[in-house]
Amino acid sequence: MSSNRVTNFLVPVFAVLLGMIAGSIVMLVSGYDPIAGYSALVYGAFGDSYYIGETIRQATPYILAGLAVAFAFRTGLFNIGVEGQLIVGWLAAVWVGVSFDLPKIIHLPLAILAAAAAGALWAFIPGFLKARFKVHEVIITIMMNYIALHVSNAVIRSVLSDKGFKSAKVHASASLQSEFLQSITDYSTLHYGIIVALIGAVVMWFLLEKTTKGYELRAVGFNQHASQYAGMNVPRNIILAMVISGAFAGVAGAMEGLGTFGNISVKAGFTGVGFDGIAVALLGSNNAFGIILSAFLFGALKVGALEMPSSADVPTELVDIVIALIIFFVASSYLIRLLLSRFQKEGK
């Protein structure tokens, strides 16, 4: 393994460790016991089969949201709109799941594809504006998040409403829920979506690393002018990159609509999964398989945090502080790389 690959692996590891250490200091300063806090967090994430199931379930949409962000990053774009694309994907998946009654072999893939198409369509708009009019995608995607939230709420109330604030449950033929997975995890909410998420990671890896189109997308991300000089269609590749990124985000929404909840309800605010996907992608170094590990870490932190108030009297907000510190150290990766390079030089 080359030194560069070792460094790329060690940077997120050190970022997590430094984040946990800094979190311990925050707990001590705030008057809490960090050992008891982290012990409760680990138990709440992996203490028994139920908690393990919940951790895997929580990691499922994180994997796909992280892939959505990372795909855009790898192609030179910053897709802040994953949250909105996830919401419209969730809406589309539930609409198909509620409106049709088909054989499962047709209904479930159709609902997931509808979610991917909805997310892709939502991402197409900022992609087109970026390619055609040079409008920065960050501005458009942020605004599209709010449009997605309020439009989906209006559609739920007027079209999918059941008692005014949520849709009916999707048909069993469109559901990702699994009695088998629930039974082996003490009836957690674990569902087959984790398989879809892992397939998504393989698809992203194969597309970017093993196909000509993936090379072209990455080349446009590295240098648009050089790519255009080489004969590549830069505007088309920008749009395609955003569309694929949005499709991953839409499927993340389907995991919630068809798996975790089985319906969609009016939301007072954002789910947060799309925004957490940015952190997942950063910690995973925008690598498909790194994102899987990163998503499981974030899933464990989110689920384990629920045990901290009852077992260690530590507020769950401290976990958000730890996550923020991890992101800070990932963003400060230059400093970590500098320290690692010095250690490597001293070792020679």
GROMACS .gro file of N, CA and C in nm, residues 92-230:
model
  417
   92ALA      N    1  -4.206   1.050  -0.379
   92ALA     CA    2  -4.235   0.971  -0.500
   92ALA      C    3  -4.247   0.823  -0.468
   93ALA      N    4  -4.157   0.773  -0.382
   93ALA     CA    5  -4.161   0.630  -0.347
   93ALA      C    6  -4.291   0.595  -0.276
   94VAL      N    7  -4.332   0.680  -0.181
   94VAL     CA    8  -4.456   0.653  -0.107
   94VAL      C    9  -4.577   0.666  -0.200
   95TRP      N   10  -4.575   0.764  -0.290
   95TRP     CA   11  -4.687   0.780  -0.382
   95TRP      C   12  -4.706   0.654  -0.466
   96VAL      N   13  -4.597   0.599  -0.519
   96VAL     CA   14  -4.605   0.475  -0.598
   96VAL      C   15  -4.648   0.360  -0.507
   97GLY      N   16  -4.594   0.357  -0.385
   97GLY     CA   17  -4.626   0.248  -0.292
   97GLY      C   18  -4.770   0.247  -0.248
   98VAL      N   19  -4.833   0.365  -0.244
   98VAL     CA   20  -4.973   0.376  -0.200
   98VAL      C   21  -5.070   0.364  -0.316
   99SER      N   22  -5.033   0.419  -0.431
   99SER     CA   23  -5.128   0.433  -0.542
   99SER      C   24  -5.147   0.308  -0.625
  100PHE      N   25  -5.050   0.217  -0.622
  100PHE     CA   26  -5.057   0.096  -0.706
  100PHE      C   27  -5.055  -0.028  -0.619
  101ASP      N   28  -5.113  -0.134  -0.671
  101ASP     CA   29  -5.110  -0.263  -0.603
  101ASP      C   30  -5.065  -0.366  -0.705
  102LEU      N   31  -4.934  -0.392  -0.708
  102LEU     CA   32  -4.872  -0.477  -0.808
  102LEU      C   33  -4.797  -0.591  -0.741
  103PRO      N   34  -4.754  -0.690  -0.818
  103PRO     CA   35  -4.668  -0.795  -0.759
  103PRO      C   36  -4.540  -0.732  -0.703
  104LYS      N   37  -4.489  -0.786  -0.594
  104LYS     CA   38  -4.374  -0.726  -0.527
  104LYS      C   39  -4.254  -0.714  -0.618
  105ILE      N   40  -4.232  -0.812  -0.706
  105ILE     CA   41  -4.116  -0.810  -0.795
  105ILE      C   42  -4.119  -0.692  -0.892
  106ILE      N   43  -4.239  -0.636  -0.912
  106ILE     CA   44  -4.253  -0.516  -0.997
  106ILE      C   45  -4.269  -0.391  -0.911
  107HIS      N   46  -4.352  -0.401  -0.807
  107HIS     CA   47  -4.391  -0.284  -0.730
  107HIS      C   48  -4.273  -0.221  -0.655
  108LEU      N   49  -4.194  -0.303  -0.584
  108LEU     CA   50  -4.084  -0.250  -0.505
  108LEU      C   51  -3.977  -0.183  -0.592
  109PRO      N   52  -3.928  -0.250  -0.698
  109PRO     CA   53  -3.831  -0.181  -0.785
  109PRO      C   54  -3.888  -0.054  -0.848
  110LEU      N   55  -4.018  -0.057  -0.883
  110LEU     CA   56  -4.081   0.060  -0.944
  110LEU      C   57  -4.082   0.178  -0.846
  111ALA      N   58  -4.112   0.151  -0.719
  111ALA     CA   59  -4.114   0.258  -0.618
  111ALA      C   60  -3.974   0.316  -0.597
  112ILE      N   61  -3.873   0.229  -0.593
  112ILE     CA   62  -3.735   0.276  -0.575
  112ILE      C   63  -3.690   0.356  -0.697
  113LEU      N   64  -3.725   0.309  -0.817
  113LEU     CA   65  -3.690   0.381  -0.940
  113LEU      C   66  -3.761   0.517  -0.946
  114ALA      N   67  -3.885   0.521  -0.898
  114ALA     CA   68  -3.958   0.648  -0.894
  114ALA      C   69  -3.887   0.748  -0.803
  115ALA      N   70  -3.838   0.698  -0.689
  115ALA     CA   71  -3.763   0.785  -0.598
  115ALA      C   72  -3.635   0.835  -0.663
  116ALA      N   73  -3.563   0.746  -0.731
  116ALA     CA   74  -3.440   0.785  -0.800
  116ALA      C   75  -3.469   0.889  -0.907
  117ALA      N   76  -3.578   0.868  -0.981
  117ALA     CA   77  -3.615   0.963  -1.088
  117ALA      C   78  -3.653   1.098  -1.031
  118ALA      N   79  -3.725   1.099  -0.918
  118ALA     CA   80  -3.765   1.226  -0.857
  118ALA      C   81  -3.643   1.303  -0.807
  119GLY      N   82  -3.552   1.232  -0.740
  119GLY     CA   83  -3.430   1.296  -0.693
  119GLY      C   84  -3.345   1.347  -0.809
  120ALA      N   85  -3.338   1.268  -0.916
  120ALA     CA   86  -3.261   1.307  -1.035
  120ALA      C   87  -3.321   1.430  -1.100
  121LEU      N   88  -3.454   1.433  -1.109
  121LEU     CA   89  -3.522   1.549  -1.169
  121LEU      C   90  -3.498   1.675  -1.086
  122TRP      N   91  -3.503   1.660  -0.953
  122TRP     CA   92  -3.481   1.776  -0.865
  122TRP      C   93  -3.337   1.827  -0.877
  123ALA      N   94  -3.243   1.736  -0.901
  123ALA     CA   95  -3.103   1.777  -0.917
  123ALA      C   96  -3.075   1.827  -1.059
  124PHE      N   97  -3.158   1.787  -1.154
  124PHE     CA   98  -3.139   1.832  -1.292
  124PHE      C   99  -3.149   1.983  -1.304
  125ILE      N  100  -3.238   2.043  -1.226
  125ILE     CA  101  -3.261   2.189  -1.237
  125ILE      C  102  -3.134   2.268  -1.203
  126PRO      N  103  -3.071   2.246  -1.086
  126PRO     CA  104  -2.946   2.319  -1.061
  126PRO      C  105  -2.834   2.278  -1.156
  127GLY      N  106  -2.834   2.151  -1.200
  127GLY     CA  107  -2.733   2.108  -1.296
  127GLY      C  108  -2.745   2.180  -1.428
  128PHE      N  109  -2.869   2.196  -1.475
  128PHE     CA  110  -2.893   2.267  -1.601
  128PHE      C  111  -2.855   2.414  -1.588
  129LEU      N  112  -2.895   2.477  -1.477
  129LEU     CA  113  -2.864   2.618  -1.457
  129LEU      C  114  -2.713   2.641  -1.446
  130LYS      N  115  -2.644   2.544  -1.384
  130LYS     CA  116  -2.497   2.553  -1.374
  130LYS      C  117  -2.434   2.540  -1.512
  131ALA      N  118  -2.479   2.443  -1.589
  131ALA     CA  119  -2.420   2.417  -1.720
  131ALA      C  120  -2.454   2.525  -1.822
  132ARG      N  121  -2.577   2.574  -1.818
  132ARG     CA  122  -2.624   2.667  -1.921
  132ARG      C  123  -2.594   2.812  -1.887
  133PHE      N  124  -2.613   2.851  -1.761
  133PHE     CA  125  -2.602   2.992  -1.724
  133PHE      C  126  -2.492   3.020  -1.621
  134LYS      N  127  -2.414   2.917  -1.586
  134LYS     CA  128  -2.304   2.932  -1.490
  134LYS      C  129  -2.351   2.977  -1.351
  135VAL      N  130  -2.475   2.943  -1.315
  135VAL     CA  131  -2.527   2.974  -1.182
  135VAL      C  132  -2.469   2.873  -1.084
  136HIS      N  133  -2.414   2.922  -0.974
  136HIS     CA  134  -2.347   2.832  -0.881
  136HIS      C  135  -2.448   2.735  -0.820
  137GLU      N  136  -2.410   2.607  -0.819
  137GLU     CA  137  -2.504   2.503  -0.774
  137GLU      C  138  -2.537   2.513  -0.626
  138VAL      N  139  -2.446   2.569  -0.545
  138VAL     CA  140  -2.474   2.581  -0.401
  138VAL      C  141  -2.595   2.669  -0.376
  139ILE      N  142  -2.602   2.782  -0.444
  139ILE     CA  143  -2.714   2.874  -0.426
  139ILE      C  144  -2.846   2.807  -0.463
  140ILE      N  145  -2.849   2.747  -0.581
  140ILE     CA  146  -2.972   2.686  -0.631
  140ILE      C  147  -3.016   2.569  -0.544
  141THR      N  148  -2.921   2.481  -0.507
  141THR     CA  149  -2.959   2.361  -0.432
  141THR      C  150  -3.011   2.398  -0.292
  142ILE      N  151  -2.954   2.501  -0.231
  142ILE     CA  152  -3.006   2.544  -0.100
  142ILE      C  153  -3.152   2.589  -0.113
  143MET      N  154  -3.181   2.668  -0.215
  143MET     CA  155  -3.319   2.714  -0.234
  143MET      C  156  -3.411   2.597  -0.270
  144MET      N  157  -3.360   2.503  -0.349
  144MET     CA  158  -3.442   2.387  -0.388
  144MET      C  159  -3.478   2.300  -0.267
  145ASN      N  160  -3.394   2.300  -0.163
  145ASN     CA  161  -3.427   2.226  -0.042
  145ASN      C  162  -3.558   2.276   0.019
  146TYR      N  163  -3.571   2.407   0.029
  146TYR     CA  164  -3.692   2.465   0.089
  146TYR      C  165  -3.814   2.443   0.000
  147ILE      N  166  -3.793   2.453  -0.131
  147ILE     CA  167  -3.903   2.427  -0.223
  147ILE      C  168  -3.951   2.283  -0.208
  148ALA      N  169  -3.857   2.190  -0.199
  148ALA     CA  170  -3.892   2.048  -0.184
  148ALA      C  171  -3.970   2.025  -0.056
  149LEU      N  172  -3.925   2.086   0.053
  149LEU     CA  173  -3.991   2.066   0.182
  149LEU      C  174  -4.137   2.113   0.178
  150HIS      N  175  -4.159   2.233   0.128
  150HIS     CA  176  -4.295   2.290   0.132
  150HIS      C  177  -4.385   2.233   0.023
  151VAL      N  178  -4.330   2.202  -0.092
  151VAL     CA  179  -4.410   2.138  -0.197
  151VAL      C  180  -4.454   1.999  -0.153
  152SER      N  181  -4.362   1.924  -0.094
  152SER     CA  182  -4.398   1.789  -0.049
  152SER      C  183  -4.504   1.795   0.060
  153ASN      N  184  -4.494   1.890   0.151
  153ASN     CA  185  -4.597   1.905   0.255
  153ASN      C  186  -4.733   1.936   0.192
  154ALA      N  187  -4.734   2.022   0.089
  154ALA     CA  188  -4.860   2.055   0.022
  154ALA      C  189  -4.920   1.933  -0.048
  155VAL      N  190  -4.833   1.853  -0.112
  155VAL     CA  191  -4.881   1.733  -0.181
  155VAL      C  192  -4.935   1.630  -0.081
  156ILE      N  193  -4.868   1.616   0.033
  156ILE     CA  194  -4.915   1.522   0.135
  156ILE      C  195  -5.054   1.561   0.184
  157ARG      N  196  -5.071   1.689   0.211
  157ARG     CA  197  -5.201   1.736   0.262
  157ARG      C  198  -5.312   1.723   0.158
  158SER      N  199  -5.281   1.751   0.033
  158SER     CA  200  -5.387   1.759  -0.069
  158SER      C  201  -5.407   1.629  -0.146
  159VAL      N  202  -5.303   1.545  -0.156
  159VAL     CA  203  -5.313   1.425  -0.239
  159VAL      C  204  -5.302   1.296  -0.158
  160LEU      N  205  -5.203   1.289  -0.069
  160LEU     CA  206  -5.175   1.163   0.002
  160LEU      C  207  -5.227   1.163   0.144
  161SER      N  208  -5.303   1.264   0.182
  161SER     CA  209  -5.338   1.285   0.321
  161SER      C  210  -5.422   1.172   0.380
  162ASP      N  211  -5.382   1.131   0.499
  162ASP     CA  212  -5.460   1.040   0.581
  162ASP      C  213  -5.472   1.106   0.719
  163LYS      N  214  -5.589   1.158   0.750
  163LYS     CA  215  -5.613   1.237   0.873
  163LYS      C  216  -5.537   1.370   0.869
  164GLY      N  217  -5.502   1.415   0.750
  164GLY     CA  218  -5.454   1.551   0.738
  164GLY      C  219  -5.305   1.575   0.744
  165PHE      N  220  -5.225   1.482   0.801
  165PHE     CA  221  -5.084   1.513   0.817
  165PHE      C  222  -4.990   1.400   0.773
  166LYS      N  223  -5.044   1.286   0.732
  166LYS     CA  224  -4.957   1.180   0.684
  166LYS      C  225  -5.030   1.093   0.583
  167SER      N  226  -4.952   1.024   0.503
  167SER     CA  227  -5.009   0.936   0.401
  167SER      C  228  -5.051   0.804   0.464
  168ALA      N  229  -5.122   0.724   0.385
  168ALA     CA  230  -5.150   0.587   0.426
  168ALA      C  231  -5.020   0.506   0.417
  169LYS      N  232  -5.020   0.389   0.476
  169LYS     CA  233  -4.904   0.301   0.468
  169LYS      C  234  -4.891   0.246   0.326
  170VAL      N  235  -4.766   0.230   0.281
  170VAL     CA  236  -4.745   0.172   0.148
  170VAL      C  237  -4.790   0.026   0.151
  171HIS      N  238  -4.830  -0.025   0.036
  171HIS     CA  239  -4.870  -0.166   0.028
  171HIS      C  240  -4.751  -0.256   0.061
  172ALA      N  241  -4.781  -0.374   0.113
  172ALA     CA  242  -4.675  -0.469   0.149
  172ALA      C  243  -4.588  -0.503   0.029
  173SER      N  244  -4.647  -0.497  -0.091
  173SER     CA  245  -4.572  -0.531  -0.212
  173SER      C  246  -4.466  -0.426  -0.245
  174ALA      N  247  -4.475  -0.307  -0.183
  174ALA     CA  248  -4.376  -0.201  -0.207
  174ALA      C  249  -4.289  -0.176  -0.085
  175SER      N  250  -4.304  -0.258   0.017
  175SER     CA  251  -4.234  -0.233   0.143
  175SER      C  252  -4.099  -0.303   0.148
  176LEU      N  253  -4.002  -0.236   0.210
  176LEU     CA  254  -3.870  -0.294   0.234
  176LEU      C  255  -3.862  -0.361   0.371
  177GLN      N  256  -3.969  -0.350   0.450
  177GLN     CA  257  -3.965  -0.406   0.584
  177GLN      C  258  -3.956  -0.559   0.579
  178SER      N  259  -3.884  -0.614   0.676
  178SER     CA  260  -3.856  -0.758   0.676
  178SER      C  261  -3.885  -0.817   0.814
  179GLU      N  262  -3.976  -0.911   0.819
  179GLU     CA  263  -4.005  -0.979   0.945
  179GLU      C  264  -3.885  -1.059   0.992
  180PHE      N  265  -3.810  -1.114   0.896
  180PHE     CA  266  -3.692  -1.194   0.932
  180PHE      C  267  -3.586  -1.106   0.999
  181LEU      N  268  -3.553  -0.992   0.936
  181LEU     CA  269  -3.451  -0.904   0.993
  181LEU      C  270  -3.497  -0.845   1.125
  182GLN      N  271  -3.626  -0.818   1.137
  182GLN     CA  272  -3.678  -0.765   1.263
  182GLN      C  273  -3.671  -0.871   1.374
  183SER      N  274  -3.699  -0.996   1.339
  183SER     CA  275  -3.700  -1.101   1.440
  183SER      C  276  -3.560  -1.132   1.493
  184ILE      N  277  -3.458  -1.124   1.407
  184ILE     CA  278  -3.322  -1.154   1.453
  184ILE      C  279  -3.256  -1.034   1.523
  185THR      N  280  -3.322  -0.920   1.519
  185THR     CA  281  -3.270  -0.801   1.589
  185THR      C  282  -3.369  -0.754   1.695
  186ASP      N  283  -3.440  -0.848   1.753
  186ASP     CA  284  -3.531  -0.818   1.864
  186ASP      C  285  -3.634  -0.711   1.825
  187TYR      N  286  -3.684  -0.723   1.702
  187TYR     CA  287  -3.791  -0.637   1.648
  187TYR      C  288  -3.749  -0.489   1.642
  188SER      N  289  -3.629  -0.469   1.589
  188SER     CA  290  -3.586  -0.333   1.554
  188SER      C  291  -3.654  -0.295   1.423
  189THR      N  292  -3.621  -0.176   1.371
  189THR     CA  293  -3.679  -0.132   1.244
  189THR      C  294  -3.586  -0.161   1.126
  190LEU      N  295  -3.491  -0.253   1.144
  190LEU     CA  296  -3.400  -0.291   1.035
  190LEU      C  297  -3.480  -0.347   0.918
  191HIS      N  298  -3.441  -0.308   0.796
  191HIS     CA  299  -3.512  -0.353   0.676
  191HIS      C  300  -3.412  -0.383   0.564
  192TYR      N  301  -3.464  -0.429   0.451
  192TYR     CA  302  -3.378  -0.470   0.339
  192TYR      C  303  -3.310  -0.353   0.268
  193GLY      N  304  -3.337  -0.232   0.311
  193GLY     CA  305  -3.275  -0.116   0.248
  193GLY      C  306  -3.124  -0.117   0.257
  194ILE      N  307  -3.069  -0.183   0.360
  194ILE     CA  308  -2.923  -0.188   0.374
  194ILE      C  309  -2.860  -0.257   0.253
  195ILE      N  310  -2.930  -0.354   0.195
  195ILE     CA  311  -2.879  -0.422   0.076
  195ILE      C  312  -2.878  -0.326  -0.042
  196VAL      N  313  -2.984  -0.247  -0.055
  196VAL     CA  314  -2.991  -0.146  -0.162
  196VAL      C  315  -2.878  -0.046  -0.147
  197ALA      N  316  -2.852  -0.003  -0.023
  197ALA     CA  317  -2.745   0.096   0.002
  197ALA      C  318  -2.609   0.041  -0.035
  198LEU      N  319  -2.582  -0.084   0.001
  198LEU     CA  320  -2.453  -0.145  -0.032
  198LEU      C  321  -2.437  -0.163  -0.183
  199ILE      N  322  -2.546  -0.198  -0.251
  199ILE     CA  323  -2.543  -0.207  -0.397
  199ILE      C  324  -2.513  -0.070  -0.456
  200GLY      N  325  -2.572   0.034  -0.398
  200GLY     CA  326  -2.547   0.171  -0.444
  200GLY      C  327  -2.401   0.208  -0.434
  201ALA      N  328  -2.334   0.166  -0.327
  201ALA     CA  329  -2.191   0.194  -0.311
  201ALA      C  330  -2.110   0.126  -0.420
  202VAL      N  331  -2.145   0.002  -0.451
  202VAL     CA  332  -2.074  -0.071  -0.558
  202VAL      C  333  -2.098  -0.003  -0.692
  203VAL      N  334  -2.222   0.042  -0.716
  203VAL     CA  335  -2.255   0.109  -0.842
  203VAL      C  336  -2.172   0.236  -0.858
  204MET      N  337  -2.162   0.315  -0.751
  204MET     CA  338  -2.084   0.439  -0.760
  204MET      C  339  -1.937   0.408  -0.788
  205TRP      N  340  -1.881   0.312  -0.714
  205TRP     CA  341  -1.740   0.274  -0.734
  205TRP      C  342  -1.716   0.229  -0.877
  206PHE      N  343  -1.803   0.141  -0.927
  206PHE     CA  344  -1.783   0.088  -1.062
  206PHE      C  345  -1.797   0.198  -1.167
  207LEU      N  346  -1.897   0.284  -1.148
  207LEU     CA  347  -1.922   0.389  -1.247
  207LEU      C  348  -1.806   0.487  -1.255
  208LEU      N  349  -1.754   0.530  -1.140
  208LEU     CA  350  -1.647   0.630  -1.141
  208LEU      C  351  -1.510   0.572  -1.172
  209GLU      N  352  -1.486   0.449  -1.128
  209GLU     CA  353  -1.351   0.394  -1.139
  209GLU      C  354  -1.331   0.300  -1.257
  210LYS      N  355  -1.436   0.243  -1.310
  210LYS     CA  356  -1.420   0.136  -1.408
  210LYS      C  357  -1.487   0.163  -1.543
  211THR      N  358  -1.544   0.281  -1.561
  211THR     CA  359  -1.611   0.310  -1.688
  211THR      C  360  -1.552   0.434  -1.753
  212THR      N  361  -1.566   0.440  -1.884
  212THR     CA  362  -1.518   0.557  -1.958
  212THR      C  363  -1.595   0.682  -1.919
  213LYS      N  364  -1.726   0.666  -1.902
  213LYS     CA  365  -1.808   0.781  -1.864
  213LYS      C  366  -1.767   0.834  -1.726
  214GLY      N  367  -1.734   0.744  -1.635
  214GLY     CA  368  -1.689   0.786  -1.503
  214GLY      C  369  -1.559   0.865  -1.511
  215TYR      N  370  -1.468   0.819  -1.596
  215TYR     CA  371  -1.342   0.892  -1.615
  215TYR      C  372  -1.370   1.032  -1.672
  216GLU      N  373  -1.465   1.037  -1.764
  216GLU     CA  374  -1.500   1.165  -1.826
  216GLU      C  375  -1.561   1.260  -1.724
  217LEU      N  376  -1.648   1.208  -1.638
  217LEU     CA  377  -1.710   1.291  -1.535
  217LEU      C  378  -1.604   1.344  -1.438
  218ARG      N  379  -1.510   1.258  -1.399
  218ARG     CA  380  -1.405   1.302  -1.307
  218ARG      C  381  -1.312   1.403  -1.374
  219ALA      N  382  -1.285   1.382  -1.503
  219ALA     CA  383  -1.199   1.474  -1.576
  219ALA      C  384  -1.260   1.613  -1.583
  220VAL      N  385  -1.390   1.619  -1.608
  220VAL     CA  386  -1.459   1.749  -1.612
  220VAL      C  387  -1.452   1.815  -1.475
  221GLY      N  388  -1.463   1.734  -1.370
  221GLY     CA  389  -1.452   1.788  -1.235
  221GLY      C  390  -1.315   1.844  -1.204
  222PHE      N  391  -1.210   1.779  -1.254
  222PHE     CA  392  -1.074   1.826  -1.231
  222PHE      C  393  -1.043   1.955  -1.306
  223ASN      N  394  -1.082   1.958  -1.433
  223ASN     CA  395  -1.048   2.075  -1.516
  223ASN      C  396  -1.143   2.083  -1.635
  224GLN      N  397  -1.237   2.176  -1.629
  224GLN     CA  398  -1.336   2.188  -1.735
  224GLN      C  399  -1.274   2.232  -1.867
  225HIS      N  400  -1.179   2.323  -1.859
  225HIS     CA  401  -1.119   2.376  -1.981
  225HIS      C  402  -1.039   2.268  -2.054
  226ALA      N  403  -0.960   2.192  -1.980
  226ALA     CA  404  -0.883   2.085  -2.042
  226ALA      C  405  -0.975   1.977  -2.099
  227SER      N  406  -1.084   1.949  -2.027
  227SER     CA  407  -1.179   1.848  -2.075
  227SER      C  408  -1.246   1.893  -2.204
  228GLN      N  409  -1.282   2.020  -2.210
  228GLN     CA  410  -1.344   2.073  -2.332
  228GLN      C  411  -1.245   2.070  -2.448
  229TYR      N  412  -1.119   2.101  -2.420
  229TYR     CA  413  -1.015   2.098  -2.522
  229TYR      C  414  -0.995   1.955  -2.575
  230ALA      N  415  -1.015   1.856  -2.486
  230ALA     CA  416  -1.001   1.716  -2.524
  230ALA      C  417  -1.123   1.663  -2.597
   0.00000   0.00000   0.00000
